[in-house]
Short mmCIF file of C-alpha atoms and ligand atoms in Angstrom, two decimals:
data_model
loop_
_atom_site.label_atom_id
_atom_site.label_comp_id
_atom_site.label_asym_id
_atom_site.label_seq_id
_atom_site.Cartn_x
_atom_site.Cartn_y
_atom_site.Cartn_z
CA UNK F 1 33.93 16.89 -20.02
CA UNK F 2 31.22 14.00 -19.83
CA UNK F 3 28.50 14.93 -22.26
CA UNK F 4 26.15 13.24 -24.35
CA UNK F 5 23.04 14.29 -26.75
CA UNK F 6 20.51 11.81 -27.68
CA UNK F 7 17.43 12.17 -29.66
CA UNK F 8 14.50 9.97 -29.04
CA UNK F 9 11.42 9.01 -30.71
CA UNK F 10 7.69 9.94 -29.76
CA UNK F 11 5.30 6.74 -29.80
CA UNK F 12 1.70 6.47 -30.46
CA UNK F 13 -0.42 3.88 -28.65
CA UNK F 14 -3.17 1.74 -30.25
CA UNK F 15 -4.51 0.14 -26.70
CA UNK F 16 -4.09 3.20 -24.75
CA UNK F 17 -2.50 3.28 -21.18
CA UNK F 18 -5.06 5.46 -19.37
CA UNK F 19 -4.73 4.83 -15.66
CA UNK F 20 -2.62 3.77 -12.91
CA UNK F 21 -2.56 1.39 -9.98
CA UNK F 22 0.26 2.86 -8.66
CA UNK F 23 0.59 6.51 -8.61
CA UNK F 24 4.43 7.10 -7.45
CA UNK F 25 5.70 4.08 -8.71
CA UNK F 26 3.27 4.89 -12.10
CA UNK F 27 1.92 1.29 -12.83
CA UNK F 28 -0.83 1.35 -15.41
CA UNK F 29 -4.11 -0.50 -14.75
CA UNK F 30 -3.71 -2.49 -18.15
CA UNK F 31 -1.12 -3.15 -20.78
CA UNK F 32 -0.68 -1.04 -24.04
CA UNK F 33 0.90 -1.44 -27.12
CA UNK F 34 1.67 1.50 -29.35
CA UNK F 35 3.68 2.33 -32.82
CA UNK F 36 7.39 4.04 -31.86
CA UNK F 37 7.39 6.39 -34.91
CA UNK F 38 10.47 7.50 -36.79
CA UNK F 39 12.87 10.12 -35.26
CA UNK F 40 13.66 12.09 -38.84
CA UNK F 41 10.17 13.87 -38.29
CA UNK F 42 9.18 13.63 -34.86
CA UNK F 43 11.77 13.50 -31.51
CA UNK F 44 12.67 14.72 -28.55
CA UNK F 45 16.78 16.11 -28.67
CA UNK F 46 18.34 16.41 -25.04
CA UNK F 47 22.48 16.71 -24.03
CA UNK F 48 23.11 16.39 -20.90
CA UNK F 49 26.25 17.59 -19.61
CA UNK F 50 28.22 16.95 -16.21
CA UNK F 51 31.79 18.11 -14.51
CA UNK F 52 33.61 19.75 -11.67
CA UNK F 53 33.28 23.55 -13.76
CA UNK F 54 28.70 23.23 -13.82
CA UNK F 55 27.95 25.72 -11.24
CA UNK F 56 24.48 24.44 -11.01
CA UNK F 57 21.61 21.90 -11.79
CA UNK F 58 19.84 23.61 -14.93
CA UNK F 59 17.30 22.38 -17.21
CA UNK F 60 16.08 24.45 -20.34
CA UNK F 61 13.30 22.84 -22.54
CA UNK F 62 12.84 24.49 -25.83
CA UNK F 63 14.81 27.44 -24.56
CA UNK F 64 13.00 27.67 -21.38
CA UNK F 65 14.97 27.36 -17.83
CA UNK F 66 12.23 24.85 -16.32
CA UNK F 67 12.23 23.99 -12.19
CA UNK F 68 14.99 21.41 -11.45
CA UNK F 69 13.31 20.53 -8.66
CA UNK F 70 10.43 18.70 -10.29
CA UNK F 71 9.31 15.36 -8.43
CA UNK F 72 9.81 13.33 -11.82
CA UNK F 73 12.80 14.73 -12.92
CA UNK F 74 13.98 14.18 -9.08
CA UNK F 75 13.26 10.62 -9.48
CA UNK F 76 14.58 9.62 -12.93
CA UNK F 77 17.96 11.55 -12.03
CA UNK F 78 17.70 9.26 -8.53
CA UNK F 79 17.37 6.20 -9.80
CA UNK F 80 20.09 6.32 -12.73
CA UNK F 81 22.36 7.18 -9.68
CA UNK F 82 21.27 4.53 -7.94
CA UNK F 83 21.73 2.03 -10.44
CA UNK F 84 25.11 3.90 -11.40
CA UNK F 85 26.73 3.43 -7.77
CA UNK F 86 26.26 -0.55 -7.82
CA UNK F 87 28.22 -0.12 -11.35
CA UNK F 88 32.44 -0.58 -10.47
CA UNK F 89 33.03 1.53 -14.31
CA UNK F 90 31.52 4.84 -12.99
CA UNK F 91 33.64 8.13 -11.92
CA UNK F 92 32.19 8.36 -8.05
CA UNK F 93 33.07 12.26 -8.45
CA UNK F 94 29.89 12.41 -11.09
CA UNK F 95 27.90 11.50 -8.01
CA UNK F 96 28.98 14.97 -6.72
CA UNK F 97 28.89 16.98 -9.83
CA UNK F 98 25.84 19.17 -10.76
CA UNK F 99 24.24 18.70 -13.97
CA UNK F 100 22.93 20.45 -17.31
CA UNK F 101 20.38 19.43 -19.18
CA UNK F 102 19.21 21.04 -22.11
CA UNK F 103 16.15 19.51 -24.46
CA UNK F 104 14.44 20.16 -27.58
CA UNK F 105 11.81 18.64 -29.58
CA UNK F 106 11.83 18.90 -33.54
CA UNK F 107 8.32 19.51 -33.84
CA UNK F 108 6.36 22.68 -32.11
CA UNK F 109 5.28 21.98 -28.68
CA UNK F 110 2.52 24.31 -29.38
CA UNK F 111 1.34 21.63 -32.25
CA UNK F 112 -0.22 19.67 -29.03
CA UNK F 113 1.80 16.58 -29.72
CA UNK F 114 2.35 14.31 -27.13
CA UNK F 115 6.05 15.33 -25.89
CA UNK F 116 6.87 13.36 -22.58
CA UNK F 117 7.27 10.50 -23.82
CA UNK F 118 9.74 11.42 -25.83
CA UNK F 119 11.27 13.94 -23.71
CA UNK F 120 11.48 11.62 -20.83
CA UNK F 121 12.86 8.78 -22.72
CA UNK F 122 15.47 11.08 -24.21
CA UNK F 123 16.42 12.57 -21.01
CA UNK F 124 16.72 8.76 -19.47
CA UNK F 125 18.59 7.66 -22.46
CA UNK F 126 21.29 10.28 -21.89
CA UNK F 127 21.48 10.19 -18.14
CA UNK F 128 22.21 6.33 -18.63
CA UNK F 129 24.71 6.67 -21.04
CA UNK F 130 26.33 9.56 -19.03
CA UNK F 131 26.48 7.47 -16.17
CA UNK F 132 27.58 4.27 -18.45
CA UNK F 133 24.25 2.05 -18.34
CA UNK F 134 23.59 0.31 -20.52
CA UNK F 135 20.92 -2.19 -20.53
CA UNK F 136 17.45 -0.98 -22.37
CA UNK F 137 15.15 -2.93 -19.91
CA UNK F 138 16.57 -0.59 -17.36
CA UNK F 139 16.36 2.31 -18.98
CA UNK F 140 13.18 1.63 -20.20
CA UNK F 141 11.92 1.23 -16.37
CA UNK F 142 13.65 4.46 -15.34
CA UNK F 143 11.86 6.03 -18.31
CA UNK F 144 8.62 4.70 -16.71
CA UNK F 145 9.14 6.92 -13.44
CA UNK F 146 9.02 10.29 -15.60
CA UNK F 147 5.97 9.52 -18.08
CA UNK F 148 4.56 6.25 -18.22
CA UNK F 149 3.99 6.13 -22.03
CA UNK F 150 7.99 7.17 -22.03
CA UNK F 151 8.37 3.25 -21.34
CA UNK F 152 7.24 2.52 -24.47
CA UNK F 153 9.84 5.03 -26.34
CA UNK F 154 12.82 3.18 -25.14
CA UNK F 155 12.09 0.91 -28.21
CA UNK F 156 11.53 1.07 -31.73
CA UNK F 157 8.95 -0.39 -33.67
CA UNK F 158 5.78 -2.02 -32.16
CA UNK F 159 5.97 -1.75 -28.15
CA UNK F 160 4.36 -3.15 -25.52
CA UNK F 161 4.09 -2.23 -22.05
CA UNK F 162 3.09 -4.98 -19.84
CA UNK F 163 1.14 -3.66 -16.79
CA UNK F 164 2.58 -6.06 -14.22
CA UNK F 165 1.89 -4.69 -10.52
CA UNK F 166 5.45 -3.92 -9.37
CA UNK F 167 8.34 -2.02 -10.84
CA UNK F 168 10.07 -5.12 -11.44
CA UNK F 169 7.32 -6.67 -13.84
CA UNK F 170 6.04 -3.11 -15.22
CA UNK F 171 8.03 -3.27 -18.07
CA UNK F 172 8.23 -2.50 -22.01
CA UNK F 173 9.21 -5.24 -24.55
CA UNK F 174 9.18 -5.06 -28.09
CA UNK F 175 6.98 -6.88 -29.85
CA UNK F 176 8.52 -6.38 -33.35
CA UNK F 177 10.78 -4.19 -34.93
CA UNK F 178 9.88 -1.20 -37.16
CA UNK F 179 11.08 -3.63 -40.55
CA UNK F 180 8.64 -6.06 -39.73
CA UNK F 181 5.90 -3.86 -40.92
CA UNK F 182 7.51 -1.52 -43.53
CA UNK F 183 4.56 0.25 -45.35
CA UNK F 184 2.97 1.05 -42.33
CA UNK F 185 2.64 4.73 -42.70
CA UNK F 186 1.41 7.49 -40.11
CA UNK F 187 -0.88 10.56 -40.91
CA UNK F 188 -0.72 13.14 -38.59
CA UNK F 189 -3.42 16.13 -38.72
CA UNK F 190 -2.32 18.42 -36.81
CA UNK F 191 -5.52 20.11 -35.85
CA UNK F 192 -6.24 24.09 -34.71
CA UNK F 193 -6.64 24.33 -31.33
CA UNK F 194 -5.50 26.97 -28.85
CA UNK F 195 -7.49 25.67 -25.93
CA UNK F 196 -5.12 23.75 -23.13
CA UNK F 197 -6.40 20.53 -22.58
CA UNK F 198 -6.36 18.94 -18.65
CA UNK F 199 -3.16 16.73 -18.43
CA UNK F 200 -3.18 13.56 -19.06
CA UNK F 201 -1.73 13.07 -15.47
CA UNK F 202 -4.66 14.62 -13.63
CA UNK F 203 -7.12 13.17 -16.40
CA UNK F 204 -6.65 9.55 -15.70
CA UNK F 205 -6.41 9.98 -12.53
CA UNK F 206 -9.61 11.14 -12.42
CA UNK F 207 -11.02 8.02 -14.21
CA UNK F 208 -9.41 6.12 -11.87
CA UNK F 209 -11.47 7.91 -9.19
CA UNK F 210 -14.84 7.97 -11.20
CA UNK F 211 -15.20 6.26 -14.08
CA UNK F 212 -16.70 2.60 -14.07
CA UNK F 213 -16.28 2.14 -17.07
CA UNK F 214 -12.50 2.40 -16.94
CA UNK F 215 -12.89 -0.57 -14.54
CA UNK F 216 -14.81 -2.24 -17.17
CA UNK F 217 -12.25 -1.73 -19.65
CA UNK F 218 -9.42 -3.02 -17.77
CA UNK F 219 -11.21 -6.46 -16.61
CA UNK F 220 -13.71 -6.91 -19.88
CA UNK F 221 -11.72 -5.22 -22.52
CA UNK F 222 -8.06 -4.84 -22.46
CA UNK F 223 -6.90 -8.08 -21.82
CA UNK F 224 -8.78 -9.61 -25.10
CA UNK F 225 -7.75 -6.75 -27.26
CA UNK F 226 -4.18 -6.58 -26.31
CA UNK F 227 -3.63 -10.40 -27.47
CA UNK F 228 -5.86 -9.29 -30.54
CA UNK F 229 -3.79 -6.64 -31.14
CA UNK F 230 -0.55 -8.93 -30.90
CA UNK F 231 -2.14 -11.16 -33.40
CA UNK F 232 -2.80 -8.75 -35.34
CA UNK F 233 0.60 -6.53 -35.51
CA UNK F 234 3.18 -10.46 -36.26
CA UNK F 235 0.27 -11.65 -38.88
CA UNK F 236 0.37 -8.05 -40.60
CA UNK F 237 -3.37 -8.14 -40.45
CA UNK F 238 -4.25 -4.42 -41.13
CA UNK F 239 -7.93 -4.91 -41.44
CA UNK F 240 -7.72 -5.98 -37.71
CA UNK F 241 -4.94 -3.74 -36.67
CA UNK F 242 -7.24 -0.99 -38.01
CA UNK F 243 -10.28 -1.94 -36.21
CA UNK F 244 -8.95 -3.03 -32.79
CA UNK F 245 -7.15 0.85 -33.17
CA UNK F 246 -10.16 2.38 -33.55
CA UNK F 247 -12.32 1.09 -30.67
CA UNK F 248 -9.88 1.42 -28.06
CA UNK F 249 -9.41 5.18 -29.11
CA UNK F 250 -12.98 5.49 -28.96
CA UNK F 251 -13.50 3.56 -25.80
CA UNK F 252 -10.69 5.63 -24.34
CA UNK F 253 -12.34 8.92 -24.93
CA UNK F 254 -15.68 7.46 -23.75
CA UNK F 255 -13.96 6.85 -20.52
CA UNK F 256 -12.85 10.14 -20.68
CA UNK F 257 -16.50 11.69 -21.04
CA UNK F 258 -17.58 8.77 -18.40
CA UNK F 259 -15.42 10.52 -15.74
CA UNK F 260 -16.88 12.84 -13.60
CA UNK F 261 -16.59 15.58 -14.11
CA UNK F 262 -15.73 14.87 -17.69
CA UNK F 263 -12.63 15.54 -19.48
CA UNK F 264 -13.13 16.10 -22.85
CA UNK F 265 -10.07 15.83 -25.42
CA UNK F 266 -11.56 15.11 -28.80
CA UNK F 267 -12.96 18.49 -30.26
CA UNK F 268 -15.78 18.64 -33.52
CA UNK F 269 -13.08 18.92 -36.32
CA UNK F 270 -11.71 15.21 -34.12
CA UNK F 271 -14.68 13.64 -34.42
CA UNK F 272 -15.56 14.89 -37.92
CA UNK F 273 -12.11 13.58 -39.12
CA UNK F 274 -13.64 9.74 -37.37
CA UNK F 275 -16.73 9.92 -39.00
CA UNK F 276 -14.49 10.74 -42.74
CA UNK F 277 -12.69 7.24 -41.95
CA UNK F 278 -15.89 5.47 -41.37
CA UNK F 279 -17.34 7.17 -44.42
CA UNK F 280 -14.29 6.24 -46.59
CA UNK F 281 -13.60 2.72 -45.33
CA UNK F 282 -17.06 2.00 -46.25
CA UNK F 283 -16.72 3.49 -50.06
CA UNK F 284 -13.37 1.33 -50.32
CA UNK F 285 -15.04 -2.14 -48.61
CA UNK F 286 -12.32 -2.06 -46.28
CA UNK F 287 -10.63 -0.76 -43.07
CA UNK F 288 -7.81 0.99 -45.28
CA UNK F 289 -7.19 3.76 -42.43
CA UNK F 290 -7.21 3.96 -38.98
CA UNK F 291 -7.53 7.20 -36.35
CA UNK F 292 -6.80 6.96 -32.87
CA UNK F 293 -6.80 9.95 -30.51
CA UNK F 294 -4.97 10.85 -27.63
CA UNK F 295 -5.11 13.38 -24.71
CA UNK F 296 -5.85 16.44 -27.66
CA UNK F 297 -7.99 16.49 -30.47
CA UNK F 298 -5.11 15.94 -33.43
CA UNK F 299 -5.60 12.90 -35.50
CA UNK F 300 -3.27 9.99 -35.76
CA UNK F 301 -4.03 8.35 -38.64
CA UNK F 302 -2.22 4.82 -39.65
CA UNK F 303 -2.37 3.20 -42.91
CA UNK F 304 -0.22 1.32 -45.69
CA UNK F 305 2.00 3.27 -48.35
CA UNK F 306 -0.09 2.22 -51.28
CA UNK F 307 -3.06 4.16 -50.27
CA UNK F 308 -1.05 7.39 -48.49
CA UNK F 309 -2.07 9.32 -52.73
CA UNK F 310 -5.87 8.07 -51.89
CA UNK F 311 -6.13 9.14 -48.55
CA UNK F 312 -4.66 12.50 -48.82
CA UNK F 313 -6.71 13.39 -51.99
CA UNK F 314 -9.61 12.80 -49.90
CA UNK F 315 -8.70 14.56 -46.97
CA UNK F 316 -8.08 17.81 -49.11
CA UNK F 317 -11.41 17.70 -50.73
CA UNK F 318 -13.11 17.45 -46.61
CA UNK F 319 -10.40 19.75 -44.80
CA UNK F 320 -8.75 22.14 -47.95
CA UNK F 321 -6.46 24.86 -46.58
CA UNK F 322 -5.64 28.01 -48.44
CA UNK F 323 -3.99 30.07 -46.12
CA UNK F 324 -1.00 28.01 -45.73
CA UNK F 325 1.68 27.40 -47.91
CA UNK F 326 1.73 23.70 -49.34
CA UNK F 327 5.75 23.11 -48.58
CA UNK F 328 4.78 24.07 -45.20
CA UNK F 329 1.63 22.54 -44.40
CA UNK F 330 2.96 18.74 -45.64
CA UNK F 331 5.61 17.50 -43.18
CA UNK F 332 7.84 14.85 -43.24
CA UNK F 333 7.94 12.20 -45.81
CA UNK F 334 7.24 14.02 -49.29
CA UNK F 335 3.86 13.98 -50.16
CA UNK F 336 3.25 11.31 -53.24
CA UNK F 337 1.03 12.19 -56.37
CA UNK F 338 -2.85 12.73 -54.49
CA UNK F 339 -5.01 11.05 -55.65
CA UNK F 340 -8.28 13.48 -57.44
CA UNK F 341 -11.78 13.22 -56.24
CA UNK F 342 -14.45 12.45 -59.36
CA UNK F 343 -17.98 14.52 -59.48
CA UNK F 344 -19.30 11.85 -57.42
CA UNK F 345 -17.02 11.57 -55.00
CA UNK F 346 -16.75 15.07 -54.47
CA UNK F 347 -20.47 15.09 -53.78
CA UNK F 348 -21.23 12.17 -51.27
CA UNK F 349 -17.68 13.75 -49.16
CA UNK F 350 -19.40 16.65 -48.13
CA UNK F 351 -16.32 19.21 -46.80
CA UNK F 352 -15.92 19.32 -43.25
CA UNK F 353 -14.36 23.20 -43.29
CA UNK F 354 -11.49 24.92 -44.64
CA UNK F 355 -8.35 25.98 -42.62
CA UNK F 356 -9.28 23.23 -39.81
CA UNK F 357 -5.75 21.40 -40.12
CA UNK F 358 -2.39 23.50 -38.80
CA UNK F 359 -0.38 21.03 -40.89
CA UNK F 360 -0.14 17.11 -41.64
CA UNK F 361 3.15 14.89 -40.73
CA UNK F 362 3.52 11.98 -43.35
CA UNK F 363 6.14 9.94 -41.01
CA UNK F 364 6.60 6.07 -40.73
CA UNK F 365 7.56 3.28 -37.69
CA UNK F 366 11.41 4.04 -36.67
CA UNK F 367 13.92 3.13 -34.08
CA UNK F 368 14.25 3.43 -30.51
CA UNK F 369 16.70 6.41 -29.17
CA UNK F 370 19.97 7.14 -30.39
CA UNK F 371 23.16 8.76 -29.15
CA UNK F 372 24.90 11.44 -32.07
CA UNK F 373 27.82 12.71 -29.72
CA UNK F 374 29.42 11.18 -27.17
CA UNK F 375 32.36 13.29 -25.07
CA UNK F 376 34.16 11.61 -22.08
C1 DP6 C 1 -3.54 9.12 -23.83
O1 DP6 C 1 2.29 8.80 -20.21
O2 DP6 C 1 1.48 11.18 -20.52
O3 DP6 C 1 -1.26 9.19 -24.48
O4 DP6 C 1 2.24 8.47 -16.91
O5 DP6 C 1 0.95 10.39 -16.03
O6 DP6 C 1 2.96 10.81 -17.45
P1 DP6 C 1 1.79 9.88 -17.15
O7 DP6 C 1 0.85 9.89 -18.44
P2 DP6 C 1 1.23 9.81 -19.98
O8 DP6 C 1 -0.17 9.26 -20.56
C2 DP6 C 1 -0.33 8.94 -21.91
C3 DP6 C 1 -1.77 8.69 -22.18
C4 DP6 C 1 -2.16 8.51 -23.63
C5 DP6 C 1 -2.27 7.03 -24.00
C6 DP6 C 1 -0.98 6.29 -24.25
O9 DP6 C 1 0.02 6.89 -24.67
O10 DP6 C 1 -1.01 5.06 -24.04
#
């Protein structure tokens, strides 16, 4: 029985995608480049199964029987079918066949984290393998149709995702892989939230409607920074990866409060957490840490392995939990030794509140997706 399960990575952006020129054919108003991150901590896990005995078209997600008949998943499905009929190597009865889809990620959706791109690019990744395709620039456009950041996912390392203005130049190319950087390291503070943030679907598209100074950012902003950026990421300058990452977060979220009516993603624990990294770059003399934000107010923090023990001592002096257990509350890469404020320290970092944080990730740049079992 055909079946295949794939996991796939989630990626973070440093220029942020946030808008589109096309809505149905999802075409972003500017290029982005973002960090794929490692699949041991954070991915999306999705089999997909096909034969003559599947009754029906079923898709669970984290356990849940979701609609089959979404428009995206309609489309991805589509188009590997498309692509699979021009290919001589395919069964034509899997043309007939319904199919199973089951998906998982291995972090808790109810953390807030970004999960289509992942998802998308896992369920992509699987369908093309399923249907024998194989190359990654194809996949990667297919990915495109379900979640635009899911482009970027296809790859590992640091991605980026050339705006173009059709489907054919729309596409994601690695810039470097994940070894050419290899103590980058990613902080994620996971922060407490219940409240359901607008999509980030409906969200740009109301920028897109609104906001002039999205259009600002495209034409003024974007173009420079993405090259900076580039620069940046092959010269392994991290005082300038750090900074460019920072502005475009925060001139993403002021397009966000620049749309009408605002949407408002960044909460006061986000924006405490950016004033801590301005505070402590400053008391180092240099951009050692970086946040960006995306659609939600967690904290994605990027930095270099030599100063994880610094930054971690600090941010348990400013957010200290007690209510959760420490094995818990540190995910992903063990912890190293923290570093311990002095008296001095301890009073010019004035605590921003206890029990703010859920838990943090410690995870690293990894590899695009992945297949673990194959059946034919
Ligand atoms: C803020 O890819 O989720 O994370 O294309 O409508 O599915 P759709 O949007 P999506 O938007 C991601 C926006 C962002 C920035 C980014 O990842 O570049």
């Amino acid at each position: 029985m055909p079946s295949v399960t794939c996991v796939a990575p989630v990626n973070i952006a440093v220029i942020k995608y946030w808008g589109k020129k096309n809505e149905e054919l999802i075409i972003p108003l500017n290029d982005s480049i973002s960090v794929t991150l490692s699949t041991d901590h954070l991915c999306a896990k999705t089999t997909v199964t096909t034969n003559s005995d599947v009754k029906r078209n079923q898709i669970v997600l984290n356990g849940k029987e979701e609609s089959f008949d979404n428009p995206r998943l309609q489309k991805v499905l589509n188009a590997i079918k498309d692509r699979a009929r021009q290919c001589e190597s395919v069964n034509k009865d899997m043309f007939e066949w319904f199919i199973n889809i089951s998906s998982e990620n291995n972090f808790p959706t109810a953390a807030g984290l970004a999960s289509s791109a992942a998802g998308y690019a896992c369920l992509v990744f699987a369908l093309a393998k399923l249907f024998n395709l194989k190359d990654e620039e194809e996949i990667s456009s297919i990915a495109r149709l379900g979640s635009g950041s899911a482009c970027r996912s296809v790859f590992g390392g640091f991605v980026q995702w050339k705006a173009g203005v059709s489907p054919a130049d729309s596409v994601a190319v690695q810039l470097a892989p994940a070894s050419h950087w290899p103590d980058i390291r990613i902080l994620i503070l996971v922060v407490n939230d219940q409240k359901k943030a607008t999509s980030s679907t409906s969200g740009m598209s109301d920028s897109v409607k609104t906001s002039d100074l999205l259009n600002y950012r495209v034409k003024s902003c974007v173009p420079k920074r993405v090259e900076a950026m580039k620069s940046a990421i092959l010269s392994k300058n991290f005082d300038k990866f750090a900074n460019l990452t920072m502005r475009d977060s925060n001139q993403f979220h002021a397009v966000c409060l620049d749309t009408f009516p605002p949407c408002k993603y960044m909460n006061d624990v986000s924006h405490s957490i950016s004033a801590f990294v301005h505070q402590y770059n400053t008391y180092r003399g240099e951009n050692e840490v970086a946040y960006t934000f995306d659609a939600g107010p967690n904290a994605c923090l990027y930095l270099r392995q030599e100063h994880v023990g610094d930054v971690l001592g600090f941010i348990k002096h400013v957010l200290p939990n007690n209510l959760i257990d420490p094995v818990a509350y540190a995910k992903g890469i063990p912890f190293p030794k923290l570093y311990q404020l002095n008296e001095s320290e301890k009073a010019t970092f004035k605590p921003i509140g206890s029990n703010l944080l859920k838990y943090i990730i410690h995870t690293e740049p990894g590899n695009g997706p992945k297949i673990l079992v194959r059946t034919v």
